[in-house]
PDB file of C-alpha atoms in Angstrom:
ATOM      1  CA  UNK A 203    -136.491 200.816 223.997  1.00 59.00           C
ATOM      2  CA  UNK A 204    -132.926 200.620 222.206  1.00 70.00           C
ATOM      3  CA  UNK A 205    -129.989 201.125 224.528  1.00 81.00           C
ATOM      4  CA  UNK A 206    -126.597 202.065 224.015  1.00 87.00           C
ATOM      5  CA  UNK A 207    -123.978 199.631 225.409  1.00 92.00           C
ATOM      6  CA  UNK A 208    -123.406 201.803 228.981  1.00 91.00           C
ATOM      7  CA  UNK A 209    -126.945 201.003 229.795  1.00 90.00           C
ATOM      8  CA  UNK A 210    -127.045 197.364 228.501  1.00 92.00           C
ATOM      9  CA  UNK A 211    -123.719 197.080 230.843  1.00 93.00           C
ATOM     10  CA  UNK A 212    -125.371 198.813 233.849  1.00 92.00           C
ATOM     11  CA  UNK A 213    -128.659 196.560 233.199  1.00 90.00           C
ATOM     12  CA  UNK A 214    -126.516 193.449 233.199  1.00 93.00           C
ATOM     13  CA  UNK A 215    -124.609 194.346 236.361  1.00 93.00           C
ATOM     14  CA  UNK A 216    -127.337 195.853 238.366  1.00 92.00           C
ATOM     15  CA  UNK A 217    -129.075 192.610 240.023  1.00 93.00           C
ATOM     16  CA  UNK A 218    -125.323 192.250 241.817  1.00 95.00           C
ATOM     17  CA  UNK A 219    -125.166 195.537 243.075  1.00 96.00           C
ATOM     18  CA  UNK A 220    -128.458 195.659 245.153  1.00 95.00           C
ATOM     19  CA  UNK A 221    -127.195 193.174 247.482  1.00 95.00           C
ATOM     20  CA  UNK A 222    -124.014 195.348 248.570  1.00 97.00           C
ATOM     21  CA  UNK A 223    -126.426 198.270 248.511  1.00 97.00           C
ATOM     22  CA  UNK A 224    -128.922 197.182 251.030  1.00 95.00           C
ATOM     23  CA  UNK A 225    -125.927 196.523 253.390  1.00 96.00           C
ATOM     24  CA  UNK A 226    -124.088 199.751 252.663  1.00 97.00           C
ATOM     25  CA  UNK A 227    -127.646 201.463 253.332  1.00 96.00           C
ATOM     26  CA  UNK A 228    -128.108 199.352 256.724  1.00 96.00           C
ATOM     27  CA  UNK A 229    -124.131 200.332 257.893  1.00 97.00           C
ATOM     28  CA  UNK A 230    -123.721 203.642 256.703  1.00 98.00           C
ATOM     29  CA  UNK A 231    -126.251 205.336 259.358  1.00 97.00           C
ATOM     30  CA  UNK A 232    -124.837 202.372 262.083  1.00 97.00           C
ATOM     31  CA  UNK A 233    -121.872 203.829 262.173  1.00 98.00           C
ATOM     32  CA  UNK A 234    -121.200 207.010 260.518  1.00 98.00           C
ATOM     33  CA  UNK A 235    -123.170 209.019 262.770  1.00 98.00           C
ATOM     34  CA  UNK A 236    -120.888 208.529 265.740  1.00 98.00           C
ATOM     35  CA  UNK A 237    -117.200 208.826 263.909  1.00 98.00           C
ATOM     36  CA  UNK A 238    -118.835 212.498 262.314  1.00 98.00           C
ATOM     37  CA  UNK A 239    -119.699 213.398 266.357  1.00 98.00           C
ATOM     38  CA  UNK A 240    -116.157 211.918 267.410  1.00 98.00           C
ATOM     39  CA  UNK A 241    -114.244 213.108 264.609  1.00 97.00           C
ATOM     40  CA  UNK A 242    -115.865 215.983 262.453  1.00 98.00           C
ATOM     41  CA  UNK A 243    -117.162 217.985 266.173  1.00 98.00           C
ATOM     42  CA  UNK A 244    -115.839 216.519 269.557  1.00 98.00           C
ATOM     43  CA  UNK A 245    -112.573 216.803 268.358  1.00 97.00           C
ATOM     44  CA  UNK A 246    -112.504 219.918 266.734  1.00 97.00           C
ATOM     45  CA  UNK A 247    -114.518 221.576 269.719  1.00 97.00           C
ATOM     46  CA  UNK A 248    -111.707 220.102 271.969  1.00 96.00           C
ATOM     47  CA  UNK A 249    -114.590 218.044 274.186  1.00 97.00           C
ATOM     48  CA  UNK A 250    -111.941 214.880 274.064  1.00 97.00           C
ATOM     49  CA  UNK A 251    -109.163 214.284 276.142  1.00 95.00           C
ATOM     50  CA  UNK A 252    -105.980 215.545 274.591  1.00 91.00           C
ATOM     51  CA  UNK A 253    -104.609 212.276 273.794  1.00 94.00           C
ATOM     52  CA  UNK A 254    -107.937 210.268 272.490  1.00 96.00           C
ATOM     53  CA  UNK A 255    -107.017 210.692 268.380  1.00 97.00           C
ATOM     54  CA  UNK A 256    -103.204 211.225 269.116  1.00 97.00           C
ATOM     55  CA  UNK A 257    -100.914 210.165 265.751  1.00 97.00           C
ATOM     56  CA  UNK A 258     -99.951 207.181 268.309  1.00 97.00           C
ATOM     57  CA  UNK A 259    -103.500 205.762 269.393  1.00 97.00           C
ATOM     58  CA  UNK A 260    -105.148 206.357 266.008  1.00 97.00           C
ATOM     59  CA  UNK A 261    -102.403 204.662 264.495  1.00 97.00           C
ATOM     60  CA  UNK A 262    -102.960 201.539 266.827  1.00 97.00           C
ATOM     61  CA  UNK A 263    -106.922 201.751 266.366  1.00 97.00           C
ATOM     62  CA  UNK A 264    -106.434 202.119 262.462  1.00 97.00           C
ATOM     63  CA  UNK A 265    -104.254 198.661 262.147  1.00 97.00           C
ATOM     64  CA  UNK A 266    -106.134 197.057 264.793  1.00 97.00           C
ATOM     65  CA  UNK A 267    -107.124 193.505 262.589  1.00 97.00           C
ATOM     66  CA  UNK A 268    -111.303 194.538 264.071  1.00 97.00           C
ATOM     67  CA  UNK A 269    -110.989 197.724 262.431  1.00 97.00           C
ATOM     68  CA  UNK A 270    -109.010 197.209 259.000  1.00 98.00           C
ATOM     69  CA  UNK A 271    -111.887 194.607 258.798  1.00 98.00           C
ATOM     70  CA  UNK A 272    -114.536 197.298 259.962  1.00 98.00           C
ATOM     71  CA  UNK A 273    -113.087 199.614 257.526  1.00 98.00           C
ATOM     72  CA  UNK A 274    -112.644 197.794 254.601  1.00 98.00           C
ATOM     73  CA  UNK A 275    -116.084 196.232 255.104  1.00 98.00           C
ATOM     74  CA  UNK A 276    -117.724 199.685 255.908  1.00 98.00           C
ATOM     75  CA  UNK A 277    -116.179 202.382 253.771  1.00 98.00           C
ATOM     76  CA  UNK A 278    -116.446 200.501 249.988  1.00 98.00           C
ATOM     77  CA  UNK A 279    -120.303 199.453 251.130  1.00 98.00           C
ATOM     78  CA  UNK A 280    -120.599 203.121 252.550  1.00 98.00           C
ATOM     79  CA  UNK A 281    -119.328 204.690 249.061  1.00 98.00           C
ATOM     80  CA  UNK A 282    -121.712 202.170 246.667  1.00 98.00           C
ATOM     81  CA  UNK A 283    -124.907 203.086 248.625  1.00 98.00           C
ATOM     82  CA  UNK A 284    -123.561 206.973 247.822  1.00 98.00           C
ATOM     83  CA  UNK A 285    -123.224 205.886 244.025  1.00 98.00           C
ATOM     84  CA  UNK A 286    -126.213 203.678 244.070  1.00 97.00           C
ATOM     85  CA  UNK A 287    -128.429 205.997 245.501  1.00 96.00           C
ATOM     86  CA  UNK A 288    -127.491 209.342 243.806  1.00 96.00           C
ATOM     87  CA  UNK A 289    -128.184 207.310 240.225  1.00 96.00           C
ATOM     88  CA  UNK A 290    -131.817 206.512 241.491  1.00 94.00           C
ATOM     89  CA  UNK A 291    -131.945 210.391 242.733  1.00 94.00           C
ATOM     90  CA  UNK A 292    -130.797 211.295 239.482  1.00 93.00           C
ATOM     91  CA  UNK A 293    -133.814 209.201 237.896  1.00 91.00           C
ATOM     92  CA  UNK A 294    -135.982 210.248 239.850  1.00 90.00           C
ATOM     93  CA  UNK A 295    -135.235 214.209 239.386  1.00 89.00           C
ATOM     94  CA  UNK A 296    -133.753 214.032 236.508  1.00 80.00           C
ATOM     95  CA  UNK A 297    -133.938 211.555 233.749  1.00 72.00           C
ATOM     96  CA  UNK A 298    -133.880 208.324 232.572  1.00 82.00           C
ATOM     97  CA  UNK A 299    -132.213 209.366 229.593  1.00 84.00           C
ATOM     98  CA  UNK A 300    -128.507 209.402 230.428  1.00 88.00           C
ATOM     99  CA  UNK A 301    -128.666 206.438 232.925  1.00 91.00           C
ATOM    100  CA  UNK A 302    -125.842 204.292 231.517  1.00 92.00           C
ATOM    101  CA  UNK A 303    -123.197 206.731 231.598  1.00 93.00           C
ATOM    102  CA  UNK A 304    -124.093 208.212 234.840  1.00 95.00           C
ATOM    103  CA  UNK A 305    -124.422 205.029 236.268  1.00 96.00           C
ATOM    104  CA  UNK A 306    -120.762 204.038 234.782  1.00 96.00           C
ATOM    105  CA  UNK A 307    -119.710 207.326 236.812  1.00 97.00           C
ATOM    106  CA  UNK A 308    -120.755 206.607 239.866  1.00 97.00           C
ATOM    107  CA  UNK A 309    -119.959 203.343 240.002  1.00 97.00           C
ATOM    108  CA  UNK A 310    -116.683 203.431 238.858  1.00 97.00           C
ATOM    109  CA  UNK A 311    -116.463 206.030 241.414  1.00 97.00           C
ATOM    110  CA  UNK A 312    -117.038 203.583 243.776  1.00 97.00           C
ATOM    111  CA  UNK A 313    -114.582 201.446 242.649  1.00 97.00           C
ATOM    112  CA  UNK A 314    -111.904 204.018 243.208  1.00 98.00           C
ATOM    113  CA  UNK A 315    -113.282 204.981 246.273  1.00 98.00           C
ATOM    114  CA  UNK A 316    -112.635 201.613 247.155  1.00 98.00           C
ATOM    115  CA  UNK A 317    -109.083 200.593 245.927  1.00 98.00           C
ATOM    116  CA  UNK A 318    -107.867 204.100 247.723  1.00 98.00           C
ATOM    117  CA  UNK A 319    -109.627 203.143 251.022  1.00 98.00           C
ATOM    118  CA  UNK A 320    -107.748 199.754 250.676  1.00 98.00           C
ATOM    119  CA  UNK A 321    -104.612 201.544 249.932  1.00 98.00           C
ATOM    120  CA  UNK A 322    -105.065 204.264 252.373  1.00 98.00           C
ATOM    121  CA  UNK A 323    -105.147 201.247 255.015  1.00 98.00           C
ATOM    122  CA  UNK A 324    -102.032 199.550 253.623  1.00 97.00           C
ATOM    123  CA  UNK A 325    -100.198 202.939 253.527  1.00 97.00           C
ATOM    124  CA  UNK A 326    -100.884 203.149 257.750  1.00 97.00           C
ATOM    125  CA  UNK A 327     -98.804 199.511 257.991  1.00 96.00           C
ATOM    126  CA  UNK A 328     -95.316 201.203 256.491  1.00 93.00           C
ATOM    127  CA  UNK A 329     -95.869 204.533 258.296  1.00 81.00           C
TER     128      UNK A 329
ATOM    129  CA  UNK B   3    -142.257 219.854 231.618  1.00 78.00           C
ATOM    130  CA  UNK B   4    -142.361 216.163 231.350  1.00 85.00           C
ATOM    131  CA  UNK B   5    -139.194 214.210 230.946  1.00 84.00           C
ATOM    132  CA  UNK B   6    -138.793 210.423 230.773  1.00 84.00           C
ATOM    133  CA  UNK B   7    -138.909 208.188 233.699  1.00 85.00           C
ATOM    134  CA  UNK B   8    -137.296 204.534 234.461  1.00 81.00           C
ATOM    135  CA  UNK B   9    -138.245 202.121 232.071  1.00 77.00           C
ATOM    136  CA  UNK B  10    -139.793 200.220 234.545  1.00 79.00           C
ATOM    137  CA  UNK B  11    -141.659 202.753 235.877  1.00 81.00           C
ATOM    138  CA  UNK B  12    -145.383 201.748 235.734  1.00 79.00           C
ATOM    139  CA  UNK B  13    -144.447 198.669 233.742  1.00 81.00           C
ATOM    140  CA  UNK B  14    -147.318 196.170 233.814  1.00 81.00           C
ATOM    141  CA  UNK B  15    -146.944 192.453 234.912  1.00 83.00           C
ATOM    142  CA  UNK B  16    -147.221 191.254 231.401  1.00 85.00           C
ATOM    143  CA  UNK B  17    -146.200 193.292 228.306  1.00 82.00           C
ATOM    144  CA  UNK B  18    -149.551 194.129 226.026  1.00 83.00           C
ATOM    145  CA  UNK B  19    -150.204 193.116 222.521  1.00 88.00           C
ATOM    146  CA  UNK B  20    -149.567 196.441 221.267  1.00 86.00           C
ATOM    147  CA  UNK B  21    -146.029 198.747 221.761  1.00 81.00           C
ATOM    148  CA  UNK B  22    -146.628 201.409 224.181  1.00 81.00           C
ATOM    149  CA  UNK B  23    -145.682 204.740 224.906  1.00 84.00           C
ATOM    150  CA  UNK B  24    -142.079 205.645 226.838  1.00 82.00           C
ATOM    151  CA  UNK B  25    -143.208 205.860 230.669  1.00 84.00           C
ATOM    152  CA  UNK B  26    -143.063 209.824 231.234  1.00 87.00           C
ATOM    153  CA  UNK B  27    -143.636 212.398 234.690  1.00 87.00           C
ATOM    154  CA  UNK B  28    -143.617 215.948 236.084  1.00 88.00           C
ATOM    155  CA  UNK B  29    -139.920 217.123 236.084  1.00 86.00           C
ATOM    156  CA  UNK B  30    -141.434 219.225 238.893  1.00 90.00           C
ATOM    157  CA  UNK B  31    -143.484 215.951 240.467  1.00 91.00           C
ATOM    158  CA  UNK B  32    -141.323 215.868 243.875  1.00 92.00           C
ATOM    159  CA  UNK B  33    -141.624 219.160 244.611  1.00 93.00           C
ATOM    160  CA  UNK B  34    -145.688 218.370 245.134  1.00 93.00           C
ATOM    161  CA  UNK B  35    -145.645 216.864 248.709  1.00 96.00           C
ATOM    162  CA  UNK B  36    -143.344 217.246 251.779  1.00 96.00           C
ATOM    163  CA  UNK B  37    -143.437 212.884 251.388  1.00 95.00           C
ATOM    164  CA  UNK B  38    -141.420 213.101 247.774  1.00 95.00           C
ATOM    165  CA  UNK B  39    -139.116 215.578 248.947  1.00 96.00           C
ATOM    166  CA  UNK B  40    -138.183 213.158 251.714  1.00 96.00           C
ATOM    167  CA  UNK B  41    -138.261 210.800 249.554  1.00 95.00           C
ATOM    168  CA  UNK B  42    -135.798 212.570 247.059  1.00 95.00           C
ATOM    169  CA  UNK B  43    -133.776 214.227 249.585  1.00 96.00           C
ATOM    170  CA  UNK B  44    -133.553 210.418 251.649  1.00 97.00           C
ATOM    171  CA  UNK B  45    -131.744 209.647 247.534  1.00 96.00           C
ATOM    172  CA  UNK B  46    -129.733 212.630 247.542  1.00 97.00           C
ATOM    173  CA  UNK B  47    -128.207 211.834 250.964  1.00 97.00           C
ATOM    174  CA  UNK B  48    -125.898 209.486 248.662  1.00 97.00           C
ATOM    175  CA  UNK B  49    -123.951 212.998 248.206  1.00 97.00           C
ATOM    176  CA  UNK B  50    -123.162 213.135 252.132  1.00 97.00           C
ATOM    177  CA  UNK B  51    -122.123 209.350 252.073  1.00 97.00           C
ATOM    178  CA  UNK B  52    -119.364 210.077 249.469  1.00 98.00           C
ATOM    179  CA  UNK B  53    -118.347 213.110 251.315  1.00 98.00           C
ATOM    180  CA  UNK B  54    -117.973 211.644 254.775  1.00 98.00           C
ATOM    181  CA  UNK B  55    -115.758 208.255 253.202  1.00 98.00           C
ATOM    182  CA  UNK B  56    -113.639 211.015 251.557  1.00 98.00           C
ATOM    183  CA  UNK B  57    -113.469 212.554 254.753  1.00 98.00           C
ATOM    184  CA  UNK B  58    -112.352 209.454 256.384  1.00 98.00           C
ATOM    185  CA  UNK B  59    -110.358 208.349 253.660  1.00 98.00           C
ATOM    186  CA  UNK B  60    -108.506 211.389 253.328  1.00 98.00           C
ATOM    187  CA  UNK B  61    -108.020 210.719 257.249  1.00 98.00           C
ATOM    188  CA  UNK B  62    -106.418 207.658 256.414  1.00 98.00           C
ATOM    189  CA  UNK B  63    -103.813 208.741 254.143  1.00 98.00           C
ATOM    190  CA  UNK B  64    -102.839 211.471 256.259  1.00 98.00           C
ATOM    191  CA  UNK B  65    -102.353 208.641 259.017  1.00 97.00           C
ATOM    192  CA  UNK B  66    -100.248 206.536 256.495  1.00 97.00           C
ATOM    193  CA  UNK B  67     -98.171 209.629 255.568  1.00 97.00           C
ATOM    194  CA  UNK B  68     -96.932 210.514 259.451  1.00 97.00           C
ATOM    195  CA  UNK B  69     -97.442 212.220 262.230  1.00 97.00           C
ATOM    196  CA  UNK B  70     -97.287 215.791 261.098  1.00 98.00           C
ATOM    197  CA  UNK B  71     -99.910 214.796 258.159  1.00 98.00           C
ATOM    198  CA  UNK B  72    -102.338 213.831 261.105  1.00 98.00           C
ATOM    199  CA  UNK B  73    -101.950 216.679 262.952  1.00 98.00           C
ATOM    200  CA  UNK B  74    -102.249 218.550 260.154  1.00 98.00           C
ATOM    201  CA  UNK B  75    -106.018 216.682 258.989  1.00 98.00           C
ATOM    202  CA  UNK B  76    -106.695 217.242 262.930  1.00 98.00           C
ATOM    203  CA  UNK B  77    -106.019 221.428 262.433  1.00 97.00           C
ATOM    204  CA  UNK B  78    -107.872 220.994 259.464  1.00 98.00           C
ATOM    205  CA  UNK B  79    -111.116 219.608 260.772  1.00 98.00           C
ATOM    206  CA  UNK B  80    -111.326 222.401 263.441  1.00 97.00           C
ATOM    207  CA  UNK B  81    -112.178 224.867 260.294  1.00 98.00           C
ATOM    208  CA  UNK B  82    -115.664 226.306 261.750  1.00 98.00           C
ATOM    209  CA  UNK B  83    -117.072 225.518 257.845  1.00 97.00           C
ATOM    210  CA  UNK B  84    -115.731 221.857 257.985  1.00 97.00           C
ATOM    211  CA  UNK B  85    -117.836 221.590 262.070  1.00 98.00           C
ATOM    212  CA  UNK B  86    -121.308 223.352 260.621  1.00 98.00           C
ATOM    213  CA  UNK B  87    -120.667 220.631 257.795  1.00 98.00           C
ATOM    214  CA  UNK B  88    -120.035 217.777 260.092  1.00 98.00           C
ATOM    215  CA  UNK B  89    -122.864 219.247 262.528  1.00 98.00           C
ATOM    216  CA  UNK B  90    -125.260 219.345 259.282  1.00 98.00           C
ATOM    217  CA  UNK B  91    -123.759 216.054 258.469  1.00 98.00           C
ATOM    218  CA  UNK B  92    -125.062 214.334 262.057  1.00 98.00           C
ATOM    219  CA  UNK B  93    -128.524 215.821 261.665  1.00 98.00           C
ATOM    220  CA  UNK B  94    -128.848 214.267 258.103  1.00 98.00           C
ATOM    221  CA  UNK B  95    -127.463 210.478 259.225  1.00 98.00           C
ATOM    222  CA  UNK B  96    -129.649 210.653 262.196  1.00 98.00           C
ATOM    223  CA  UNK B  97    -132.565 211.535 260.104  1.00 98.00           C
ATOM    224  CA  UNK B  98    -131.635 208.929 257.360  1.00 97.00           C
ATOM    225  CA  UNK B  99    -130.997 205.876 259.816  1.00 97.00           C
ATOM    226  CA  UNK B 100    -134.181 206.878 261.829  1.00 97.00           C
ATOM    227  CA  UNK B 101    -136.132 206.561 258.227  1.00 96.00           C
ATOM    228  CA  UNK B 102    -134.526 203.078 257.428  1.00 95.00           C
ATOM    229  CA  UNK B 103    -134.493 201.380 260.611  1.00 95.00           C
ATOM    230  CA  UNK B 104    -137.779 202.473 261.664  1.00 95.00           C
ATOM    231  CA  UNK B 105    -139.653 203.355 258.531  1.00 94.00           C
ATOM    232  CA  UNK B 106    -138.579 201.319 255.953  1.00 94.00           C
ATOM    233  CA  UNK B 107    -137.128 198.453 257.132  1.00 92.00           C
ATOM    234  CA  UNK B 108    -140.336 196.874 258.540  1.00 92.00           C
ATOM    235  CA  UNK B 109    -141.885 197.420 255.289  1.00 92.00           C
ATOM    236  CA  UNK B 110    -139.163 195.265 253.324  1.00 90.00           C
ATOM    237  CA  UNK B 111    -138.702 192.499 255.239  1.00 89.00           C
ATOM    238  CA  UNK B 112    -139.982 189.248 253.648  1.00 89.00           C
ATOM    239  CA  UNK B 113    -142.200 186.561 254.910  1.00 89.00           C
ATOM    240  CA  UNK B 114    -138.998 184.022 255.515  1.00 91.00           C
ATOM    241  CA  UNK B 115    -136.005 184.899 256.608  1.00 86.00           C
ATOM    242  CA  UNK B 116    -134.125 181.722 254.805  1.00 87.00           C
ATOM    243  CA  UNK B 117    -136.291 178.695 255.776  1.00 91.00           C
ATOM    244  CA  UNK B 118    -137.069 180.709 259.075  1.00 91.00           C
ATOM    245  CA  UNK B 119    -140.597 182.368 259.696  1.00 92.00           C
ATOM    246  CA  UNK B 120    -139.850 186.179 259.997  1.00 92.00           C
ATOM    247  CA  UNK B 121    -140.087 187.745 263.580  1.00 92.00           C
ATOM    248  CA  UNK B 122    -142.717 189.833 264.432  1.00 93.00           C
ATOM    249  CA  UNK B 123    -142.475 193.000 262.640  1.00 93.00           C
ATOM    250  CA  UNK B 124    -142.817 194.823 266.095  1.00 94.00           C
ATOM    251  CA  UNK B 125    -139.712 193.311 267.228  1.00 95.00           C
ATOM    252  CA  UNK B 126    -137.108 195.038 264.577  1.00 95.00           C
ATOM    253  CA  UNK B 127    -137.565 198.807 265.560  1.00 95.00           C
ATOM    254  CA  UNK B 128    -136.577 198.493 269.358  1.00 96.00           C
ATOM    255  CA  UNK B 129    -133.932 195.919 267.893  1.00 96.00           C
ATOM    256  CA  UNK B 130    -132.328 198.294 265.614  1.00 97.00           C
ATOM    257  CA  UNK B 131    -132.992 200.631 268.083  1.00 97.00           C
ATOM    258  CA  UNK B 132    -130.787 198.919 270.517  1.00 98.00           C
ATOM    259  CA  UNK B 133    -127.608 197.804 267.915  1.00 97.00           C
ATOM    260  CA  UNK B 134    -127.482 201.587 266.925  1.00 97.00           C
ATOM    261  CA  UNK B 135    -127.075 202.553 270.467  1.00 98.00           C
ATOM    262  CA  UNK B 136    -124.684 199.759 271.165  1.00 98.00           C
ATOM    263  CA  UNK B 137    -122.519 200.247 268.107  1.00 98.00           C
ATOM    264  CA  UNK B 138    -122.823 204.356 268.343  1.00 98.00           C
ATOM    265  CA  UNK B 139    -121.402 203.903 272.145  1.00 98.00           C
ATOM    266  CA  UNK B 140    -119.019 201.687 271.191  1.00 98.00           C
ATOM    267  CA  UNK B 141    -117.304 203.808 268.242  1.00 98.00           C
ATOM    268  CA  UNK B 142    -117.665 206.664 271.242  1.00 98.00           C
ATOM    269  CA  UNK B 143    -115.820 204.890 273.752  1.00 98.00           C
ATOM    270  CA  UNK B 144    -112.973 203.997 271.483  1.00 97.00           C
ATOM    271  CA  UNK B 145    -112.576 207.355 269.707  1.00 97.00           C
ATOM    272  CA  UNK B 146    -113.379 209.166 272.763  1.00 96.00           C
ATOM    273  CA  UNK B 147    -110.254 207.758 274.416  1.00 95.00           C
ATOM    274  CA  UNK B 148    -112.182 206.051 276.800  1.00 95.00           C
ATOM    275  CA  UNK B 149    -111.076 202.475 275.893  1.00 91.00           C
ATOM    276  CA  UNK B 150    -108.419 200.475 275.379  1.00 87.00           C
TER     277      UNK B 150
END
């Protein structure tokens, strides 16, 4: 089968990105699970002490050197298992056809998800 | 209606003498057994990742921006349709990590580990098990204000 030059791209690329993916897969449901009951319902539902995610204490967690690490590690990894996965979904489902482009999406997706989670981090530093 | 699969779909070993024919399937085919729609709906749950580290990103930059910006993200996330997400949300990660720790992770794990012999597969449930709970109390602890 011809392909255009997204696909040949993708198919060139694609032996690096199952590495990241297997992690990002493995991490995600580590530790998303508790930050969504923490964050997205405790909070919200007011089951946490008043000052637990106060602009002061979240501000020391969030440039705390274990979790800048945790984050940049965890979010990027987090965001290419996302990309990674919907692609095969689409496959799957969908088609074949229109796999390079798609693919070039979601992966460049990623990549912004990535620099903004990097920058998000360095914006906390000059707050 | 059939539409075409991955190329590599059903691909023998070694290529034949003769060209063949574009692997094709069912556009319908995971609709056919509660195990494909797991299956396609354990893919799909790529969406929620993206939506959560936007979430937390956008979390992030409100921190960066000041105080009033993280009160403001706080307010936000009290929205009742932003908690049934986040409640929706849980039940989906749960489901998804209980699928690859327990389900699939046995079934990809190869003979060496490096130049070590692999552990008995019985071992890495309860051990996954165990670094979920740890890490999941953890992560509780510290955002629940417990500690530091």
């Amino acid at each position: 089968m011809e392909h255009g030059p997204a696909k040949r791209f993708v198919n060139a690329i694609e032996p690096l990105i199952w590495g990241p993916f297997v992690t990002g897969n493995f991490l995600t449901p580590l530790v998303f699970p508790a930050i969504v009951l923490m964050l997205g319902i405790a909070q919200p539902l007011g089951w946490l002490p008043a000052d637990a995610l106060s602009y002061e204490r979240a501000h020391a967690l969030a440039t705390h050197p274990i979790t800048v690490l945790g984050i940049l590690v965890v979010m990027p990894l987090a965001m290419l298992a996302g990309s990674h996965h919907l692609r095969f979904g689409i496959i799957d489902v969908g088609s074949a056809e229109h796999d390079g482009p798609v693919a070039l999406l979601l992966y460049g997706l990623w990549q912004l998800g990535a620099v903004a989670t990097a920058v998000a981090i360095l914006r906390i530093f000059f707050a | 209606m059939a539409i075409p699969a991955h190329e590599d779909a059903m691909r023998p070993r070694e290529n034949g003498r003769t060209r063949t024919a574009a692997p094709m399937m069912a556009g319908n085919w995971w609709t056919a057994s509660p195990r494909y729609r797991a299956y396609v709906a354990y893919a799909f749950a790529g969406v929620l990742f993206w939506l959560q580290a936007l979430i937390l990103v956008r979390g992030l930059w409100a921190l960066g921006t000041g105080e009033v910006a993280w009160n403001a993200y706080l307010e936000d996330l009290q929205n009742p349709i932003y908690v049934a997400f986040h409640v929706l949300s849980l039940a989906v990660l749960v489901w998804y990590g209980a699928r690859t720790y327990f389900k699939l992770f046995v079934k990809t794990q190869p003979p060496k580990i490096g130049p070590l012999p692999r552990p008995p597969l019985g071992v890495f449930p309860p051990a996954l098990a165990a670094a979920w709970i740890v890490v999941s109390l953890a992560l509780i602890v510290v955002l629940g204000g417990i500690w530091p």
